[in-house]
Coordinates of N, CA and C in Angstrom, one line a residue:
X127 N 59.3 55.2 111.2 CA 60.7 55.6 111.6 C 61.7 55.0 110.7
X128 N 61.8 55.5 109.4 CA 62.6 54.8 108.4 C 64.1 55.1 108.4
X129 N 64.5 56.1 109.2 CA 65.9 56.4 109.3 C 66.4 56.5 110.8
X130 N 67.7 56.3 111.0 CA 68.1 56.3 112.4 C 67.6 57.5 113.2
X131 N 67.6 58.7 112.7 CA 67.1 59.9 113.4 C 65.8 60.3 112.9
X132 N 65.0 59.4 112.4 CA 63.6 59.6 111.8 C 63.5 60.1 110.4
X133 N 64.2 61.3 110.1 CA 64.1 61.8 108.8 C 65.4 62.5 108.4
X134 N 65.5 63.1 107.2 CA 66.7 63.7 106.8 C 67.1 64.9 107.5
X135 N 66.1 65.5 108.3 CA 66.4 66.6 109.1 C 66.9 66.2 110.5
X136 N 67.0 64.9 110.7 CA 67.4 64.3 112.0 C 66.5 64.9 113.2
X137 N 65.2 64.8 112.9 CA 64.3 65.4 113.9 C 64.3 64.6 115.2
X138 N 64.4 63.3 115.2 CA 64.4 62.5 116.4 C 63.1 62.7 117.2
X139 N 62.0 63.0 116.6 CA 60.8 63.3 117.3 C 59.6 62.8 116.5
X140 N 58.7 62.1 117.2 CA 57.5 61.7 116.5 C 56.3 62.2 117.4
X141 N 55.3 62.9 116.7 CA 54.2 63.5 117.4 C 53.2 62.5 117.9
X142 N 53.6 61.4 118.5 CA 52.7 60.4 119.0 C 52.3 60.7 120.4
X143 N 51.0 60.6 120.8 CA 50.6 61.0 122.1 C 49.8 59.9 122.8
X144 N 49.8 58.7 122.3 CA 49.1 57.6 123.0 C 49.7 57.2 124.3
X145 N 51.0 57.3 124.4 CA 51.7 57.1 125.7 C 52.1 58.5 126.2
X146 N 51.7 58.8 127.5 CA 52.0 60.1 128.1 C 52.3 59.9 129.6
X147 N 52.5 61.0 130.2 CA 52.8 61.0 131.7 C 51.7 60.3 132.5
X148 N 50.5 60.4 132.0 CA 49.3 59.9 132.8 C 49.3 58.3 132.7
X149 N 49.8 57.7 131.7 CA 49.6 56.3 131.6 C 50.9 55.5 131.4
X150 N 52.0 56.2 131.4 CA 53.3 55.5 131.2 C 53.6 54.5 132.3
X151 N 53.1 54.6 133.5 CA 53.3 53.7 134.6 C 52.6 52.4 134.4
X152 N 51.6 52.3 133.5 CA 50.9 51.1 133.2 C 51.4 50.3 132.1
X153 N 52.5 50.7 131.4 CA 53.0 50.0 130.3 C 53.5 48.7 130.8
X154 N 53.4 47.7 129.9 CA 53.8 46.3 130.2 C 54.4 45.7 128.9
X155 N 55.3 44.7 129.0 CA 55.9 44.1 127.9 C 54.8 43.2 127.2
X156 N 54.6 43.5 125.9 CA 53.7 42.7 125.0 C 54.4 41.6 124.3
X157 N 55.6 41.9 123.9 CA 56.4 40.8 123.2 C 57.9 41.3 123.3
X158 N 58.8 40.3 123.1 CA 60.2 40.6 123.0 C 60.8 39.7 121.9
X159 N 61.9 40.1 121.4 CA 62.6 39.4 120.4 C 64.1 39.2 120.8
X160 N 64.5 37.9 120.8 CA 65.8 37.5 121.2 C 66.8 37.4 120.0
X161 N 67.6 38.4 119.9 CA 68.5 38.4 118.7 C 69.7 37.4 118.9
X162 N 69.9 36.9 120.1 CA 71.0 36.0 120.4 C 72.1 36.7 121.2
X163 N 72.7 35.9 122.0 CA 73.7 36.5 122.9 C 74.9 37.1 122.2
X164 N 75.2 36.5 121.0 CA 76.4 36.9 120.3 C 76.2 38.2 119.5
X165 N 74.9 38.4 119.1 CA 74.5 39.5 118.3 C 74.0 40.7 119.1
X166 N 74.9 41.6 119.4 CA 74.6 42.8 120.2 C 73.8 43.8 119.4
X167 N 72.6 44.0 119.7 CA 71.8 45.0 119.0 C 71.4 46.2 119.9
X168 N 72.1 46.3 121.0 CA 71.8 47.3 122.0 C 72.1 48.8 121.6
X169 N 73.1 48.9 120.6 CA 73.4 50.3 120.2 C 72.5 50.7 119.0
X170 N 71.8 49.8 118.4 CA 71.0 50.1 117.2 C 69.7 50.7 117.4
X171 N 69.3 51.6 116.5 CA 67.9 52.1 116.5 C 67.1 51.3 115.5
X172 N 66.1 50.6 115.9 CA 65.3 49.8 115.0 C 64.5 50.7 114.1
X173 N 64.2 50.3 112.9 CA 63.3 51.0 112.0 C 61.9 50.5 112.2
X174 N 60.9 51.3 111.9 CA 59.5 50.8 111.9 C 58.9 51.4 110.6
X175 N 58.5 50.5 109.7 CA 58.0 50.9 108.4 C 56.8 50.0 108.1
X176 N 55.6 50.6 108.0 CA 54.4 49.9 107.7 C 54.2 48.7 108.6
X177 N 54.4 48.9 109.9 CA 54.1 47.9 110.9 C 55.2 46.9 111.1
X178 N 56.3 47.0 110.4 CA 57.4 46.0 110.5 C 58.6 46.7 111.1
X179 N 59.2 46.0 112.1 CA 60.4 46.5 112.7 C 61.6 45.8 112.0
X180 N 62.6 46.6 111.7 CA 63.9 46.1 111.1 C 65.1 46.4 112.0
X181 N 65.9 45.4 112.2 CA 67.1 45.6 113.0 C 68.3 44.8 112.4
X182 N 69.5 45.2 112.8 CA 70.6 44.4 112.3 C 71.6 44.1 113.4
X183 N 72.3 43.0 113.3 CA 73.2 42.6 114.3 C 74.4 42.0 113.5
X184 N 75.5 42.7 113.5 CA 76.7 42.3 112.7 C 76.3 42.1 111.2
X185 N 76.5 41.0 110.6 CA 76.2 40.9 109.2 C 74.8 40.2 109.0
X186 N 74.0 40.3 110.0 CA 72.6 39.7 110.0 C 71.6 40.9 110.1
X187 N 70.5 40.7 109.3 CA 69.4 41.7 109.2 C 68.1 40.9 109.5
X188 N 67.2 41.5 110.3 CA 66.0 40.7 110.5 C 64.8 41.7 110.5
X189 N 63.6 41.1 110.2 CA 62.3 41.9 110.2 C 61.4 41.2 111.1
X190 N 60.7 41.9 112.0 CA 59.8 41.4 113.0 C 58.5 42.2 112.9
X191 N 57.4 41.4 113.0 CA 56.1 42.1 113.0 C 56.0 43.0 114.2
X192 N 55.7 44.3 114.0 CA 55.7 45.2 115.1 C 54.6 45.0 116.1
X193 N 53.5 44.4 115.7 CA 52.4 44.2 116.7 C 52.5 42.9 117.4
X194 N 53.1 41.8 116.9 CA 53.1 40.5 117.5 C 54.5 40.1 117.9
X195 N 55.5 40.7 117.3 CA 56.9 40.2 117.6 C 57.3 39.0 116.8
X196 N 56.5 38.5 115.9 CA 56.8 37.3 115.1 C 57.9 37.6 114.1
X197 N 58.9 36.8 114.0 CA 59.9 37.0 113.0 C 59.4 36.8 111.6
X198 N 59.6 37.7 110.7 CA 59.1 37.6 109.4 C 60.2 37.1 108.4
X199 N 61.4 37.5 108.6 CA 62.5 37.0 107.9 C 63.8 37.4 108.6
X200 N 64.9 36.7 108.3 CA 66.2 37.1 108.7 C 67.2 36.7 107.6
X201 N 68.2 37.4 107.4 CA 69.2 37.1 106.4 C 70.6 37.3 107.0
X202 N 71.6 36.5 106.6 CA 72.9 36.7 107.0 C 73.8 36.9 105.7
X203 N 74.6 37.9 105.7 CA 75.5 38.2 104.6 C 76.8 37.5 104.8
X204 N 77.2 36.9 103.6 CA 78.5 36.1 103.7 C 79.5 36.8 102.8
X205 N 80.8 36.8 103.2 CA 81.3 36.4 104.5 C 80.8 37.3 105.6
X206 N 80.7 36.8 106.8 CA 80.2 37.6 107.9 C 81.2 38.7 108.3
X207 N 80.7 39.8 108.9 CA 81.6 40.9 109.4 C 81.1 41.4 110.7
X208 N 82.0 42.1 111.5 CA 81.6 42.6 112.8 C 80.6 43.8 112.7
X209 N 80.0 44.1 113.8 CA 79.0 45.2 113.8 C 79.7 46.5 113.9
X210 N 79.0 47.6 113.5 CA 79.5 48.9 113.7 C 78.2 49.8 113.5
X211 N 78.3 51.0 114.1 CA 77.2 52.0 113.8 C 75.9 51.8 114.6
X212 N 74.9 52.4 114.0 CA 73.7 52.6 114.8 C 72.4 52.0 114.2
X213 N 72.5 51.1 113.2 CA 71.4 50.4 112.7 C 71.1 50.7 111.2
X214 N 70.1 50.1 110.6 CA 69.9 50.2 109.2 C 69.2 51.4 108.7
X215 N 68.9 51.5 107.4 CA 68.2 52.6 106.8 C 67.2 52.0 105.8
X216 N 66.1 52.7 105.7 CA 65.0 52.3 104.8 C 64.9 53.3 103.7
X217 N 64.7 52.8 102.4 CA 64.4 53.7 101.3 C 63.8 53.0 100.1
X218 N 62.6 53.4 99.7 CA 62.0 52.9 98.5 C 61.9 51.3 98.5
X219 N 61.5 50.8 99.6 CA 61.3 49.4 99.6 C 62.5 48.5 99.9
X220 N 63.6 49.2 100.3 CA 64.8 48.5 100.5 C 65.3 48.8 101.9
X221 N 66.0 47.9 102.5 CA 66.7 48.1 103.8 C 68.2 48.0 103.5
X222 N 68.9 49.1 103.9 CA 70.4 49.2 103.7 C 71.0 49.0 105.1
X223 N 71.8 48.0 105.2 CA 72.6 47.8 106.5 C 74.0 47.8 106.2
X224 N 74.8 47.8 107.2 CA 76.3 48.0 107.0 C 77.0 47.4 108.2
X225 N 78.3 47.2 107.9 CA 79.2 46.8 109.0 C 80.6 47.2 108.5
X226 N 81.3 48.1 109.3 CA 82.6 48.6 109.0 C 82.6 49.3 107.6
X227 N 83.2 48.5 106.6 CA 83.3 49.1 105.3 C 82.4 48.5 104.3
X228 N 81.4 47.7 104.7 CA 80.5 47.0 103.8 C 79.1 47.6 103.9
X229 N 78.4 47.8 102.8 CA 77.1 48.2 102.7 C 76.3 47.2 101.9
X230 N 75.1 46.8 102.3 CA 74.3 45.8 101.6 C 72.8 46.2 101.5
X231 N 72.2 45.7 100.5 CA 70.7 46.0 100.3 C 69.9 44.8 100.3
X232 N 68.7 44.9 101.0 CA 67.8 43.8 101.1 C 66.4 44.3 100.8
X233 N 65.6 43.5 100.1 CA 64.2 43.8 99.8 C 63.4 43.7 101.1
X234 N 62.8 44.9 101.5 CA 62.1 45.0 102.8 C 61.0 44.0 103.0
X235 N 60.3 43.6 101.9 CA 59.2 42.7 102.0 C 59.6 41.3 102.1
X236 N 60.6 40.9 101.3 CA 60.9 39.4 101.2 C 62.2 39.0 102.0
X237 N 63.0 40.0 102.3 CA 64.3 39.7 103.0 C 65.3 39.1 102.0
X238 N 65.0 39.2 100.7 CA 66.0 38.7 99.7 C 67.1 39.8 99.4
X239 N 68.3 39.3 99.2 CA 69.4 40.2 98.9 C 69.1 40.8 97.5
X240 N 69.3 42.1 97.3 CA 69.1 42.7 96.0 C 70.4 42.7 95.2
X241 N 70.5 41.7 94.4 CA 71.8 41.4 93.7 C 72.2 42.5 92.7
X242 N 71.3 43.3 92.3 CA 71.7 44.4 91.4 C 72.4 45.6 92.1
X243 N 72.5 45.5 93.4 CA 73.1 46.5 94.2 C 74.6 46.1 94.5
X244 N 75.5 47.0 94.1 CA 76.9 46.7 94.3 C 77.3 45.4 93.6
X245 N 78.0 44.5 94.3 CA 78.4 43.2 93.7 C 77.6 42.1 94.4
X246 N 76.5 41.8 93.7 CA 75.5 40.8 94.3 C 74.9 41.1 95.6
X247 N 74.6 42.4 95.8 CA 73.9 42.9 97.0 C 74.9 43.5 98.0
X248 N 76.1 43.4 97.8 CA 77.1 43.8 98.8 C 78.1 44.8 98.1
X249 N 78.3 46.0 98.8 CA 79.2 47.0 98.3 C 80.3 47.3 99.2
X250 N 81.6 47.2 98.8 CA 82.7 47.6 99.6 C 82.8 49.1 99.5
X251 N 82.0 49.8 100.3 CA 81.8 51.2 100.2 C 83.1 52.0 100.3
X252 N 83.9 51.7 101.3 CA 85.1 52.4 101.5 C 86.1 52.3 100.3
X253 N 86.3 51.1 99.8 CA 87.1 50.9 98.6 C 86.6 51.6 97.4
X254 N 85.3 51.5 97.2 CA 84.7 52.2 96.0 C 84.8 53.7 96.1
X255 N 84.6 54.2 97.2 CA 84.6 55.7 97.4 C 86.0 56.2 97.2
X256 N 87.0 55.6 97.9 CA 88.4 56.1 97.7 C 88.9 55.9 96.3
X257 N 88.6 54.8 95.7 CA 89.0 54.6 94.3 C 88.4 55.6 93.4
X258 N 87.1 56.1 93.7 CA 86.4 57.1 92.9 C 87.1 58.4 93.0
X259 N 87.5 58.8 94.2 CA 88.1 60.1 94.5 C 89.6 60.2 94.5
X260 N 90.2 59.2 95.1 CA 91.7 59.2 95.2 C 92.2 57.8 94.8
X261 N 92.2 57.5 93.5 CA 92.5 56.2 93.0 C 93.9 55.7 93.5
X262 N 94.8 56.6 93.8 CA 96.1 56.1 94.2 C 96.3 55.9 95.7
X263 N 95.2 56.2 96.4 CA 95.3 56.1 97.9 C 94.8 54.7 98.4
X264 N 95.2 54.4 99.7 CA 94.8 53.2 100.3 C 93.5 53.4 101.1
X265 N 92.4 52.6 100.9 CA 91.2 52.8 101.6 C 91.2 52.1 103.0
X266 N 92.2 51.5 103.3 CA 92.3 50.7 104.6 C 92.0 51.7 105.8
X267 N 91.1 51.3 106.7 CA 90.8 52.0 107.9 C 89.5 52.8 107.8
X268 N 89.1 53.2 106.6 CA 87.8 53.9 106.5 C 86.7 53.0 107.0
X269 N 85.8 53.5 107.8 CA 84.6 52.8 108.2 C 83.3 53.6 108.2
X270 N 82.2 52.9 108.0 CA 80.9 53.5 108.2 C 80.6 53.4 109.7
X271 N 80.5 54.5 110.3 CA 80.2 54.5 111.8 C 78.8 55.0 112.1
X272 N 78.1 55.6 111.2 CA 76.7 56.0 111.5 C 75.8 55.6 110.3
X273 N 74.6 55.5 110.6 CA 73.6 55.0 109.6 C 73.6 56.0 108.4
X274 N 73.5 55.4 107.2 CA 73.4 56.2 106.0 C 72.0 57.0 106.0
X275 N 72.0 58.1 105.3 CA 70.8 58.8 105.1 C 70.3 58.5 103.7
X276 N 69.0 58.5 103.4 CA 68.4 58.2 102.2 C 67.4 59.3 101.8
X277 N 67.6 59.8 100.6 CA 66.7 60.9 100.1 C 66.6 60.8 98.6
X278 N 65.4 60.6 98.1 CA 65.1 60.8 96.6 C 66.0 59.9 95.8
X279 N 66.2 58.6 96.2 CA 66.9 57.7 95.4 C 68.4 57.7 95.6
X280 N 68.9 58.5 96.5 CA 70.3 58.6 96.8 C 70.7 58.3 98.3
X281 N 71.7 57.5 98.5 CA 72.2 57.2 99.8 C 73.4 58.1 100.1
X282 N 73.4 58.6 101.3 CA 74.6 59.5 101.7 C 75.2 58.8 102.9
X283 N 76.5 58.5 102.7 CA 77.2 57.7 103.7 C 78.5 58.4 104.1
X284 N 78.7 58.5 105.4 CA 79.9 59.1 106.0 C 81.0 58.0 106.3
X285 N 82.2 58.3 105.9 CA 83.3 57.4 106.1 C 84.4 58.2 107.0
X286 N 84.8 57.5 108.0 CA 85.8 58.2 108.9 C 86.8 57.2 109.4
X287 N 87.7 57.7 110.3 CA 88.7 56.9 111.0 C 89.8 56.4 110.2
X288 N 90.1 57.1 109.1 CA 91.4 56.8 108.3 C 92.3 58.0 108.2
X289 N 92.3 58.8 109.2 CA 93.0 60.1 109.1 C 94.5 59.9 108.8
X290 N 95.1 58.8 109.2 CA 96.5 58.6 108.9 C 96.8 58.3 107.4
X291 N 95.7 57.9 106.7 CA 95.9 57.7 105.2 C 95.5 58.9 104.5
X292 N 94.3 59.5 104.7 CA 93.8 60.7 104.1 C 93.2 61.5 105.2
X293 N 93.7 62.6 105.5 CA 93.1 63.5 106.6 C 91.7 63.9 106.2
X294 N 90.9 64.0 107.2 CA 89.5 64.3 107.0 C 88.6 63.1 106.8
X295 N 87.3 63.3 106.9 CA 86.3 62.3 106.6 C 85.7 62.5 105.3
X296 N 85.2 61.4 104.7 CA 84.6 61.5 103.4 C 83.1 61.3 103.5
X297 N 82.3 62.1 102.7 CA 80.9 62.0 102.5 C 80.7 61.5 101.1
X298 N 80.0 60.4 101.0 CA 79.8 59.7 99.8 C 78.3 59.7 99.4
X299 N 78.0 60.0 98.1 CA 76.6 59.9 97.6 C 76.7 58.8 96.6
X300 N 75.7 57.9 96.7 CA 75.6 56.8 95.8 C 74.2 56.4 95.4
X301 N 74.1 55.9 94.2 CA 72.7 55.5 93.7 C 72.2 54.4 94.6
X302 N 70.9 54.6 95.1 CA 70.3 53.7 96.0 C 69.9 52.4 95.2
X303 N 69.8 52.4 93.9 CA 69.4 51.2 93.2 C 70.6 50.3 92.9
X304 N 71.7 50.9 92.4 CA 72.8 50.2 91.9 C 74.0 50.2 92.8
X305 N 74.1 51.2 93.7 CA 75.4 51.4 94.5 C 76.4 52.1 93.8
X306 N 76.2 52.6 92.6 CA 77.2 53.4 91.9 C 77.5 54.7 92.6
X307 N 78.8 55.0 92.7 CA 79.2 56.3 93.4 C 78.8 57.5 92.5
X308 N 78.2 58.5 93.1 CA 77.8 59.7 92.4 C 78.9 60.8 92.6
X309 N 79.3 61.0 93.8 CA 80.3 61.9 94.2 C 80.9 61.6 95.6
X310 N 82.1 62.1 95.8 CA 82.8 61.9 97.1 C 83.3 63.3 97.5
X311 N 83.0 63.7 98.7 CA 83.4 65.0 99.3 C 84.3 64.8 100.5
X312 N 85.5 65.4 100.5 CA 86.4 65.3 101.6 C 86.2 66.5 102.5
X313 N 85.9 66.3 103.8 CA 85.6 67.4 104.7 C 86.8 68.3 105.0
X314 N 88.0 67.7 104.7 CA 89.2 68.5 104.8 C 90.0 68.4 103.5
X315 N 89.8 69.5 102.6 CA 90.4 69.4 101.3 C 91.9 69.1 101.3
X316 N 92.3 68.2 100.4 CA 93.7 67.8 100.4 C 94.5 68.4 99.3
X317 N 93.9 69.0 98.3 CA 94.7 69.7 97.2 C 93.7 70.4 96.3
X318 N 94.3 71.0 95.2 CA 93.4 71.8 94.3 C 92.2 71.1 93.7
X319 N 92.3 69.8 93.6 CA 91.2 69.0 93.0 C 90.0 68.9 94.0
X320 N 90.2 69.2 95.3 CA 89.1 69.1 96.2 C 88.3 70.4 96.4
X321 N 87.0 70.2 96.5 CA 86.2 71.4 96.8 C 86.6 72.1 98.1
X322 N 86.7 73.4 98.0 CA 87.0 74.2 99.2 C 88.5 74.3 99.4
X323 N 89.3 73.9 98.4 CA 90.8 74.0 98.6 C 91.2 75.5 98.8
X324 N 90.6 76.4 98.0 CA 91.0 77.8 98.0 C 90.7 78.4 99.4
X325 N 89.6 78.0 100.0 CA 89.3 78.5 101.4 C 90.2 77.9 102.4
X326 N 90.5 76.5 102.3 CA 91.4 75.9 103.3 C 92.8 76.4 103.2

């Protein structure tokens, strides 16, 4: 389960049949992981890749053995930031997590920050995207509110909630290795330079 909705088609379905209506009543807790009272993980969808569960809580990311519940690693991004959205994304050996307007990359095996991504592992995605598309505009207010999608080396990130600065939401494509912006699309074209202006 490498993405919030399983795959790029947002299938939200796994064809697993070990648990079914005949045996669901016999399920019992095998292990649990306490993320801490301060770190609300209730809205997040954990990822499961090669037997390891990944989750995030605010500016913290953790990896837990899916069979035993043993913590494998955890990392905290500095400076800390509040939680937002629905959990991390996996792609090509990396975990991408986010909070509000920050996106960061961690090595899935080791838990080390990938310093070649963004600025030492941390990318101010809203600022980078707005400067790429509308360099004269203010990026304040834009936030990542849903998990990025990952496909073929590219991350796709939605930015919203800044309609009073720039009407519409932005879809951003960026290089999954470096964090470099590839393109930015505004869902509500603002002028002749935006795709779809003639239709709008």
